[in-house]
Each structure stands twice: as structure tokens, then as C-alpha cells.
Amino acid sequence: VQVLSNPWLAGDHTKVVIVDERIAFAGGMNIGREYRYEWHDMMVELTGPVVDYLRDNFEKIWVKHQVLGDFRVLFRRVEPVNALSASDYPVRILRTDAQIVQILKAQIAAIRNARQRIYIENAYFTSDAILYELVKARQRGVDVRVILPYENDSGLINRSNAIAANRMLASGIRVYIFPGMSHLKGAI
């Protein structure tokens, strides 16, 4: 990895597996024994044109971190191999990095527009903006349920989760505790 070409010294936390250019798995799961057998986590299996998008993104990062990568990335070309079919369901890829907060914005918009229910499971409940919107949704009569882990990989976040849980409970939000280690981030 070309660390020196990255002025922010930021890493890529993306977790994507692409198999034979046709199937992708995306989500929060790391690769390792403890993540597969001891932690609670989730990935989704994807097929269709979205796999081309994920492959293009992977290959862009791969090329960028090679010698002269910033220059070489301008000339790379990835041919799509997955045609859109009538049975495909549209998928929107959201990104978050140092300057882009698409995931947070999309979640807040979805919560603000919810009319019936919001179900969230997240190991790291640290967003005051999300908490505020969930409380407002509950006040509108939306059924809001949140699953937090009994433990995660950060003691500081465990304390933050407890504070958020108390605020949610005081607002009428149902809070459930997953009885173990969780790394899952999901919202419906």
C-alpha cells in the first residue's frame, strides 16, 4: 500500500468479497476465525450489475496503490460483465469517507420519512443525529426498535451504547440486548 501518497494516512475499511466477477458479498464482516464463529455479524450476497460497480471500485483502489497509481488510475478501464435482467432489483451503493457522508444522510432521510417502523441493530451507537431522529420518529408514533450488543470490541463504545440505550428507553424506544459480541450494522 502506498501510504505516503495518501496525505490523510487513511485506510480503507470496506469489506467486500467478489467471486468470479459474478457474485459479491458486502457488509461488515472481517475475515478471521473469531469474526466467523464468535462474533455476530452480517453480509449480503449480491449479483447483477452492482457487482460490476463493486469490482470497479476494488480495481480502482488496487491500481491507485501501485507505483504511479494516481496517474495509472486515469487510464484504467473495467468492462462490465453483468447485464441487467428483468428480475434484478435496483441497489444503491452508499459511501462514507473523510469528506462524504452518504450513509448518514440516507439513514437520517429514511428515519425522517418512516411512517410505521424502524428496526436497527448496530454495535456502535454513537451518532447523536441518529438518536435525535429516532426519538422524533417515536414521538410521531413510529415503532422504533434497536438491538445493541452486550459487548463489542470497544469499552468506550460500550459506555456510549449504554447512555444511548437509556435515552432511547426514556423516549419509548424498545431496546434489546444481543447476548454476546456483535459487529453487525443493519437498519430496516
Coordinates of N, CA and C in Angstrom, one line a residue:
V1 N 0.9 -1.2 0.0 CA 0.0 0.0 0.0 C 0.9 1.2 0.0
Q2 N 0.6 2.2 -0.8 CA 1.3 3.4 -0.9 C 0.8 4.4 0.2
V3 N 1.3 4.3 1.4 CA 0.9 5.1 2.5 C 1.3 6.6 2.2
L4 N 2.5 6.8 1.7 CA 3.0 8.1 1.5 C 2.2 9.0 0.5
S5 N 1.5 8.3 -0.4 CA 0.7 9.1 -1.4 C -0.6 9.5 -0.8
N6 N -0.9 9.1 0.4 CA -2.2 9.4 1.0 C -2.0 10.4 2.1
P7 N -2.3 11.7 1.8 CA -2.0 12.8 2.7 C -2.7 12.6 4.1
W8 N -3.8 11.9 4.1 CA -4.6 11.8 5.3 C -4.2 10.5 6.1
L9 N -3.4 9.7 5.5 CA -3.0 8.4 6.1 C -4.2 7.6 6.5
A10 N -5.3 7.7 5.7 CA -6.5 7.0 5.9 C -6.4 5.6 5.3
G11 N -7.1 4.7 5.9 CA -7.2 3.3 5.3 C -8.6 3.1 4.7
D12 N -8.7 1.9 4.1 CA -10.0 1.6 3.5 C -10.6 0.5 4.4
H13 N -11.7 0.7 4.9 CA -12.4 -0.2 5.9 C -13.5 -1.0 5.2
T14 N -13.5 -1.0 3.9 CA -14.5 -1.7 3.1 C -14.3 -3.2 3.3
K15 N -15.4 -3.9 3.3 CA -15.4 -5.4 3.4 C -16.3 -5.9 2.3
V16 N -15.6 -6.3 1.2 CA -16.2 -6.8 0.0 C -15.5 -8.0 -0.5
V17 N -16.2 -9.1 -0.8 CA -15.6 -10.3 -1.5 C -16.2 -10.4 -2.8
I18 N -15.5 -10.5 -3.9 CA -16.0 -10.7 -5.2 C -15.5 -12.0 -5.8
V19 N -16.4 -12.8 -6.2 CA -16.1 -14.2 -6.7 C -16.4 -14.3 -8.2
D20 N -15.4 -14.6 -9.0 CA -15.6 -14.8 -10.5 C -16.3 -13.7 -11.2
E21 N -16.2 -12.5 -10.7 CA -16.8 -11.3 -11.3 C -18.3 -11.3 -11.3
R22 N -18.9 -12.3 -10.7 CA -20.4 -12.5 -10.8 C -21.1 -12.4 -9.5
I23 N -20.4 -12.7 -8.4 CA -21.1 -12.7 -7.1 C -20.3 -11.8 -6.1
A24 N -20.9 -11.0 -5.3 CA -20.2 -10.2 -4.4 C -20.9 -10.4 -3.0
F25 N -20.1 -10.3 -2.0 CA -20.6 -10.3 -0.6 C -20.1 -9.0 0.0
A26 N -21.0 -8.2 0.6 CA -20.7 -7.0 1.2 C -21.3 -6.8 2.5
G27 N -20.7 -6.2 3.4 CA -21.3 -6.0 4.8 C -20.2 -5.6 5.7
G28 N -20.3 -6.0 7.0 CA -19.3 -5.6 8.0 C -18.4 -6.7 8.4
M29 N -18.5 -7.9 7.9 CA -17.7 -9.0 8.5 C -16.2 -8.9 8.1
N30 N -15.4 -9.0 9.0 CA -13.9 -9.1 8.8 C -13.6 -10.6 8.4
I31 N -12.4 -10.9 8.0 CA -12.0 -12.2 7.7 C -11.2 -12.7 8.8
G32 N -11.6 -13.8 9.5 CA -10.9 -14.4 10.6 C -11.8 -15.3 11.3
R33 N -11.2 -16.2 12.1 CA -12.0 -17.2 12.8 C -12.9 -16.6 13.8
E34 N -12.5 -15.7 14.6 CA -13.3 -15.1 15.6 C -14.5 -14.3 15.0
Y35 N -14.3 -13.7 13.8 CA -15.4 -13.0 13.2 C -16.5 -13.9 12.7
R36 N -16.0 -15.1 12.2 CA -17.0 -16.0 11.7 C -17.7 -16.9 12.7
Y37 N -17.0 -17.2 13.8 CA -17.6 -18.2 14.8 C -17.9 -17.5 16.1
E38 N -17.4 -16.4 16.4 CA -17.6 -15.9 17.8 C -18.4 -14.6 17.8
W39 N -18.3 -13.8 16.7 CA -19.0 -12.5 16.6 C -20.3 -12.7 15.9
H40 N -21.2 -11.8 16.2 CA -22.5 -11.7 15.4 C -22.3 -10.6 14.4
D41 N -22.5 -11.0 13.1 CA -22.3 -10.0 12.0 C -23.1 -10.4 10.8
M42 N -23.1 -9.6 9.8 CA -23.9 -9.9 8.6 C -23.2 -9.4 7.3
M43 N -23.4 -10.2 6.3 CA -23.0 -9.8 4.9 C -24.2 -10.1 4.0
V44 N -24.3 -9.4 2.9 CA -25.3 -9.7 1.9 C -24.7 -10.2 0.6
E45 N -25.4 -11.1 0.0 CA -24.9 -11.7 -1.3 C -25.5 -10.9 -2.4
L46 N -24.7 -10.4 -3.4 CA -25.2 -9.6 -4.4 C -24.8 -10.2 -5.8
T47 N -25.7 -10.1 -6.7 CA -25.4 -10.5 -8.1 C -26.0 -9.4 -9.0
G48 N -25.6 -9.4 -10.3 CA -26.1 -8.4 -11.3 C -25.1 -7.3 -11.4
P49 N -25.6 -6.2 -12.0 CA -24.7 -5.0 -12.3 C -24.0 -4.4 -11.1
V50 N -24.6 -4.5 -9.9 CA -24.0 -3.9 -8.8 C -22.6 -4.6 -8.5
V51 N -22.4 -5.8 -8.9 CA -21.1 -6.5 -8.8 C -20.0 -5.8 -9.6
D52 N -20.4 -5.3 -10.8 CA -19.5 -4.6 -11.7 C -19.1 -3.3 -11.0
Y53 N -20.0 -2.6 -10.3 CA -19.7 -1.4 -9.6 C -18.7 -1.7 -8.5
L54 N -18.9 -2.7 -7.7 CA -18.0 -3.1 -6.6 C -16.7 -3.5 -7.1
R55 N -16.6 -4.3 -8.2 CA -15.4 -4.7 -8.8 C -14.6 -3.5 -9.4
D56 N -15.3 -2.5 -10.0 CA -14.7 -1.3 -10.5 C -14.0 -0.6 -9.3
N57 N -14.8 -0.4 -8.2 CA -14.2 0.3 -7.1 C -13.0 -0.4 -6.5
F58 N -13.1 -1.7 -6.4 CA -11.9 -2.5 -5.9 C -10.7 -2.3 -6.8
E59 N -10.9 -2.4 -8.1 CA -9.8 -2.3 -9.0 C -9.2 -0.9 -9.1
K60 N -10.1 0.1 -8.9 CA -9.6 1.5 -8.8 C -8.6 1.6 -7.6
I61 N -9.0 1.1 -6.5 CA -8.2 1.2 -5.3 C -6.9 0.4 -5.5
W62 N -7.1 -0.8 -6.1 CA -5.9 -1.7 -6.3 C -4.9 -1.0 -7.2
V63 N -5.3 -0.4 -8.3 CA -4.4 0.3 -9.2 C -3.8 1.6 -8.5
K64 N -4.6 2.3 -7.8 CA -4.2 3.6 -7.2 C -3.0 3.4 -6.2
H65 N -3.0 2.2 -5.6 CA -2.0 2.0 -4.6 C -0.8 1.2 -5.2
Q66 N -0.6 1.2 -6.5 CA 0.6 0.7 -7.1 C 1.5 1.8 -7.5
V67 N 2.7 1.5 -8.0 CA 3.6 2.5 -8.4 C 2.9 3.4 -9.5
L68 N 3.0 4.7 -9.3 CA 2.4 5.7 -10.2 C 0.8 5.5 -10.3
G69 N 0.3 5.0 -9.2 CA -1.1 4.7 -9.1 C -2.1 5.9 -9.4
D70 N -1.7 7.1 -8.9 CA -2.6 8.2 -9.1 C -2.7 8.5 -10.6
F71 N -1.6 8.3 -11.3 CA -1.6 8.5 -12.8 C -2.3 7.4 -13.5
R72 N -1.9 6.1 -13.1 CA -2.4 5.0 -13.8 C -4.0 4.8 -13.7
V73 N -4.5 5.3 -12.6 CA -6.0 5.2 -12.4 C -6.7 5.9 -13.4
L74 N -6.1 7.0 -14.0 CA -6.8 7.7 -15.0 C -7.0 6.9 -16.3
F75 N -6.2 5.9 -16.5 CA -6.2 5.2 -17.8 C -6.8 3.8 -17.7
R76 N -7.2 3.4 -16.5 CA -7.8 2.1 -16.3 C -9.2 2.0 -16.9
R77 N -9.6 0.8 -17.3 CA -10.9 0.6 -17.8 C -11.4 -0.8 -17.4
V78 N -12.6 -0.8 -16.8 CA -13.1 -2.1 -16.4 C -14.4 -2.3 -17.2
E79 N -14.4 -3.4 -17.9 CA -15.5 -3.8 -18.7 C -16.6 -4.4 -17.9
P80 N -17.9 -4.0 -18.0 CA -18.9 -4.7 -17.2 C -19.2 -6.1 -17.8
V81 N -19.5 -7.0 -16.9 CA -19.7 -8.4 -17.3 C -21.1 -8.8 -16.9
N82 N -21.8 -8.0 -16.1 CA -23.1 -8.4 -15.6 C -24.2 -7.6 -16.1
A83 N -25.0 -8.1 -17.0 CA -26.1 -7.4 -17.7 C -27.3 -7.3 -16.8
L84 N -28.0 -6.2 -16.9 CA -29.3 -6.0 -16.2 C -30.3 -7.0 -16.7
S85 N -31.0 -7.7 -15.8 CA -32.1 -8.6 -16.2 C -33.4 -8.1 -15.6
A86 N -34.5 -8.6 -16.1 CA -35.8 -8.2 -15.7 C -36.0 -8.5 -14.2
S87 N -35.3 -9.5 -13.7 CA -35.5 -9.9 -12.3 C -34.6 -9.2 -11.3
D88 N -33.8 -8.3 -11.8 CA -32.9 -7.6 -11.0 C -33.6 -6.5 -10.2
Y89 N -33.2 -6.3 -9.0 CA -33.8 -5.3 -8.1 C -32.7 -4.2 -8.0
P90 N -33.1 -2.9 -8.1 CA -32.1 -1.9 -8.1 C -31.5 -1.8 -6.7
V91 N -30.2 -1.6 -6.7 CA -29.4 -1.4 -5.4 C -28.7 -0.1 -5.5
R92 N -28.7 0.6 -4.4 CA -28.0 1.9 -4.4 C -26.8 1.7 -3.4
I93 N -25.6 2.0 -4.0 CA -24.4 1.9 -3.2 C -24.1 3.2 -2.5
L94 N -24.0 3.2 -1.2 CA -23.7 4.4 -0.4 C -22.3 4.3 0.1
R95 N -21.6 5.5 0.1 CA -20.2 5.5 0.6 C -20.0 6.5 1.7
T96 N -19.1 6.2 2.5 CA -18.6 7.2 3.6 C -17.1 7.2 3.6
D97 N -16.6 8.4 3.5 CA -15.1 8.5 3.8 C -14.9 9.9 4.4
A98 N -13.7 10.4 4.4 CA -13.4 11.6 5.1 C -14.3 12.8 4.7
Q99 N -14.7 12.9 3.5 CA -15.5 14.1 3.1 C -16.9 13.8 2.6
I100 N -17.2 12.5 2.5 CA -18.5 12.0 2.0 C -19.3 11.3 3.1
V101 N -20.5 11.7 3.4 CA -21.3 11.0 4.5 C -22.6 10.5 3.9
Q102 N -22.6 9.8 2.8 CA -23.8 9.4 2.1 C -24.6 8.5 3.0
I103 N -24.0 7.6 3.8 CA -24.7 6.6 4.6 C -25.5 7.4 5.7
L104 N -24.9 8.3 6.4 CA -25.5 9.0 7.5 C -26.7 9.8 6.9
K105 N -26.5 10.5 5.8 CA -27.6 11.3 5.2 C -28.7 10.4 4.7
A106 N -28.5 9.3 4.2 CA -29.5 8.4 3.7 C -30.3 7.8 4.9
Q107 N -29.6 7.5 6.0 CA -30.3 7.0 7.2 C -31.1 8.0 7.8
I108 N -30.6 9.2 7.9 CA -31.5 10.3 8.5 C -32.7 10.6 7.7
A109 N -32.5 10.6 6.3 CA -33.7 10.8 5.5 C -34.7 9.7 5.6
A110 N -34.2 8.5 5.7 CA -35.2 7.3 5.8 C -35.9 7.4 7.2
I111 N -35.2 7.7 8.2 CA -35.8 7.8 9.6 C -36.8 8.9 9.6
R112 N -36.5 10.1 9.0 CA -37.5 11.2 8.9 C -38.7 10.8 8.1
N113 N -38.6 10.0 7.1 CA -39.7 9.6 6.3 C -40.5 8.4 6.8
A114 N -40.0 7.7 7.8 CA -40.6 6.5 8.3 C -42.0 6.8 8.9
R115 N -42.9 5.9 8.5 CA -44.3 6.1 9.0 C -44.8 4.9 9.9
Q116 N -44.2 3.7 9.7 CA -44.7 2.6 10.5 C -43.6 2.0 11.5
R117 N -42.4 1.7 11.0 CA -41.4 1.1 11.9 C -40.0 1.4 11.4
I118 N -39.1 1.3 12.4 CA -37.7 1.4 12.2 C -37.0 0.4 13.1
Y119 N -36.3 -0.5 12.4 CA -35.6 -1.6 13.2 C -34.1 -1.4 12.9
I120 N -33.3 -1.3 13.9 CA -31.9 -1.1 13.8 C -31.1 -2.0 14.7
E121 N -30.1 -2.6 14.2 CA -29.1 -3.3 15.0 C -27.8 -2.7 14.7
N122 N -27.0 -2.3 15.7 CA -25.8 -1.6 15.5 C -24.9 -1.8 16.7
A123 N -23.7 -2.2 16.5 CA -22.7 -2.4 17.6 C -22.1 -1.1 18.1
Y124 N -22.2 -0.1 17.3 CA -21.6 1.2 17.7 C -22.6 2.3 17.5
F125 N -23.4 2.5 18.6 CA -24.4 3.6 18.5 C -23.8 4.9 19.1
T126 N -23.2 5.7 18.2 CA -22.5 6.9 18.6 C -23.0 8.1 18.0
S127 N -24.0 8.1 17.1 CA -24.5 9.3 16.4 C -25.6 10.0 17.1
D128 N -25.3 11.2 17.6 CA -26.3 12.0 18.3 C -27.4 12.3 17.3
A129 N -27.1 12.5 16.0 CA -28.0 12.9 15.0 C -29.0 11.8 14.7
I130 N -28.5 10.6 14.7 CA -29.4 9.4 14.5 C -30.3 9.2 15.7
L131 N -29.7 9.3 16.9 CA -30.5 9.2 18.2 C -31.6 10.3 18.2
Y132 N -31.3 11.5 17.9 CA -32.3 12.6 17.8 C -33.4 12.3 16.9
E133 N -33.1 11.8 15.7 CA -34.1 11.5 14.7 C -35.0 10.3 15.1
L134 N -34.4 9.3 15.8 CA -35.2 8.1 16.3 C -36.2 8.6 17.3
V135 N -35.7 9.5 18.2 CA -36.6 10.0 19.3 C -37.8 10.7 18.6
K136 N -37.5 11.6 17.6 CA -38.6 12.3 16.9 C -39.5 11.3 16.2
A137 N -39.0 10.2 15.6 CA -39.8 9.2 14.9 C -40.7 8.6 15.9
R138 N -40.2 8.2 17.1 CA -41.0 7.6 18.1 C -42.1 8.5 18.6
Q139 N -41.8 9.8 18.7 CA -42.8 10.8 19.1 C -43.9 10.9 18.0
R140 N -43.6 10.6 16.8 CA -44.6 10.6 15.7 C -45.4 9.3 15.7
G141 N -45.1 8.4 16.5 CA -45.9 7.1 16.6 C -45.2 6.0 15.9
V142 N -44.0 6.2 15.4 CA -43.3 5.1 14.7 C -42.8 4.0 15.7
D143 N -43.0 2.8 15.3 CA -42.5 1.7 16.2 C -41.0 1.6 15.9
V144 N -40.2 2.0 16.9 CA -38.7 2.1 16.8 C -38.2 1.0 17.7
R145 N -37.4 0.1 17.2 CA -36.7 -0.9 17.9 C -35.2 -1.0 17.6
V146 N -34.4 -1.1 18.6 CA -32.9 -1.1 18.5 C -32.3 -2.2 19.2
I147 N -31.5 -3.0 18.5 CA -30.7 -4.0 19.2 C -29.3 -3.6 19.3
L148 N -28.8 -3.6 20.6 CA -27.4 -3.3 20.9 C -26.7 -4.5 21.4
P149 N -25.4 -4.6 21.3 CA -24.7 -5.8 21.8 C -24.5 -5.7 23.3
Y150 N -24.4 -6.8 23.9 CA -24.0 -6.9 25.3 C -22.5 -6.4 25.4
E151 N -21.7 -6.8 24.4 CA -20.4 -6.3 24.3 C -20.0 -6.2 22.8
N152 N -19.0 -5.3 22.6 CA -18.4 -5.2 21.3 C -16.9 -5.0 21.5
D153 N -16.2 -4.6 20.5 CA -14.7 -4.6 20.7 C -14.2 -3.3 21.2
S154 N -15.0 -2.5 21.8 CA -14.5 -1.2 22.3 C -15.3 -0.9 23.7
G155 N -14.5 -0.8 24.7 CA -15.1 -0.5 26.0 C -15.7 0.9 26.0
L156 N -15.1 1.9 25.3 CA -15.6 3.2 25.3 C -17.0 3.2 24.5
I157 N -17.1 2.5 23.5 CA -18.3 2.4 22.7 C -19.4 1.7 23.6
N158 N -19.0 0.7 24.4 CA -20.0 0.0 25.3 C -20.6 1.0 26.2
R159 N -19.8 2.0 26.7 CA -20.4 3.0 27.6 C -21.3 4.0 26.8
S160 N -20.9 4.3 25.6 CA -21.7 5.2 24.7 C -23.1 4.5 24.4
N161 N -23.0 3.2 24.1 CA -24.2 2.4 23.9 C -25.2 2.5 25.1
A162 N -24.6 2.3 26.3 CA -25.5 2.3 27.5 C -26.1 3.7 27.6
I163 N -25.4 4.8 27.4 CA -26.0 6.1 27.5 C -27.1 6.3 26.5
A164 N -26.8 5.8 25.2 CA -27.8 5.9 24.1 C -29.1 5.1 24.5
A165 N -28.8 3.9 25.0 CA -30.0 3.0 25.4 C -30.9 3.6 26.4
N166 N -30.3 4.3 27.4 CA -31.1 4.9 28.4 C -31.9 6.0 27.9
R167 N -31.3 6.8 26.9 CA -32.1 7.9 26.3 C -33.2 7.3 25.4
M168 N -32.9 6.2 24.7 CA -34.0 5.6 23.9 C -35.1 5.1 24.8
L169 N -34.8 4.4 25.8 CA -35.8 3.8 26.7 C -36.7 4.9 27.3
A170 N -36.0 6.0 27.7 CA -36.8 7.1 28.3 C -37.7 7.7 27.2
S171 N -37.5 7.5 26.0 CA -38.3 8.1 24.9 C -39.3 7.1 24.3
G172 N -39.4 5.9 24.9 CA -40.3 4.9 24.5 C -39.8 4.0 23.4
I173 N -38.6 4.1 23.0 CA -38.0 3.2 22.0 C -37.7 1.9 22.7
R174 N -38.0 0.8 22.0 CA -37.7 -0.5 22.5 C -36.2 -0.8 22.2
V175 N -35.5 -1.2 23.3 CA -34.1 -1.5 23.2 C -33.9 -3.0 23.6
Y176 N -33.3 -3.7 22.8 CA -32.9 -5.1 23.1 C -31.4 -5.3 23.1
I177 N -31.0 -6.2 23.9 CA -29.6 -6.5 24.0 C -29.3 -7.9 23.4
F178 N -28.3 -7.9 22.5 CA -27.8 -9.1 21.9 C -26.9 -9.7 22.9
P179 N -27.0 -11.0 23.3 CA -26.3 -11.5 24.4 C -24.9 -12.0 24.1
G180 N -24.1 -11.1 23.5 CA -22.7 -11.5 23.2 C -22.0 -10.4 22.3
M181 N -21.0 -10.9 21.7 CA -20.2 -9.9 20.8 C -20.9 -9.7 19.5
S182 N -21.1 -8.5 19.1 CA -21.7 -8.1 17.9 C -20.9 -7.0 17.2
H183 N -20.9 -7.1 15.8 CA -20.3 -6.2 15.0 C -21.3 -5.8 13.9
L184 N -22.5 -6.2 14.0 CA -23.5 -6.0 12.9 C -24.0 -4.6 12.9
K185 N -24.2 -4.1 11.6 CA -24.7 -2.8 11.4 C -25.8 -3.0 10.4
G186 N -27.1 -2.9 10.8 CA -28.2 -3.1 9.9 C -29.4 -2.2 10.3
A187 N -30.1 -1.8 9.3 CA -31.3 -0.9 9.5 C -32.4 -1.3 8.5
I188 N -33.6 -1.3 9.0 CA -34.8 -1.5 8.1 C -35.8 -0.4 8.4

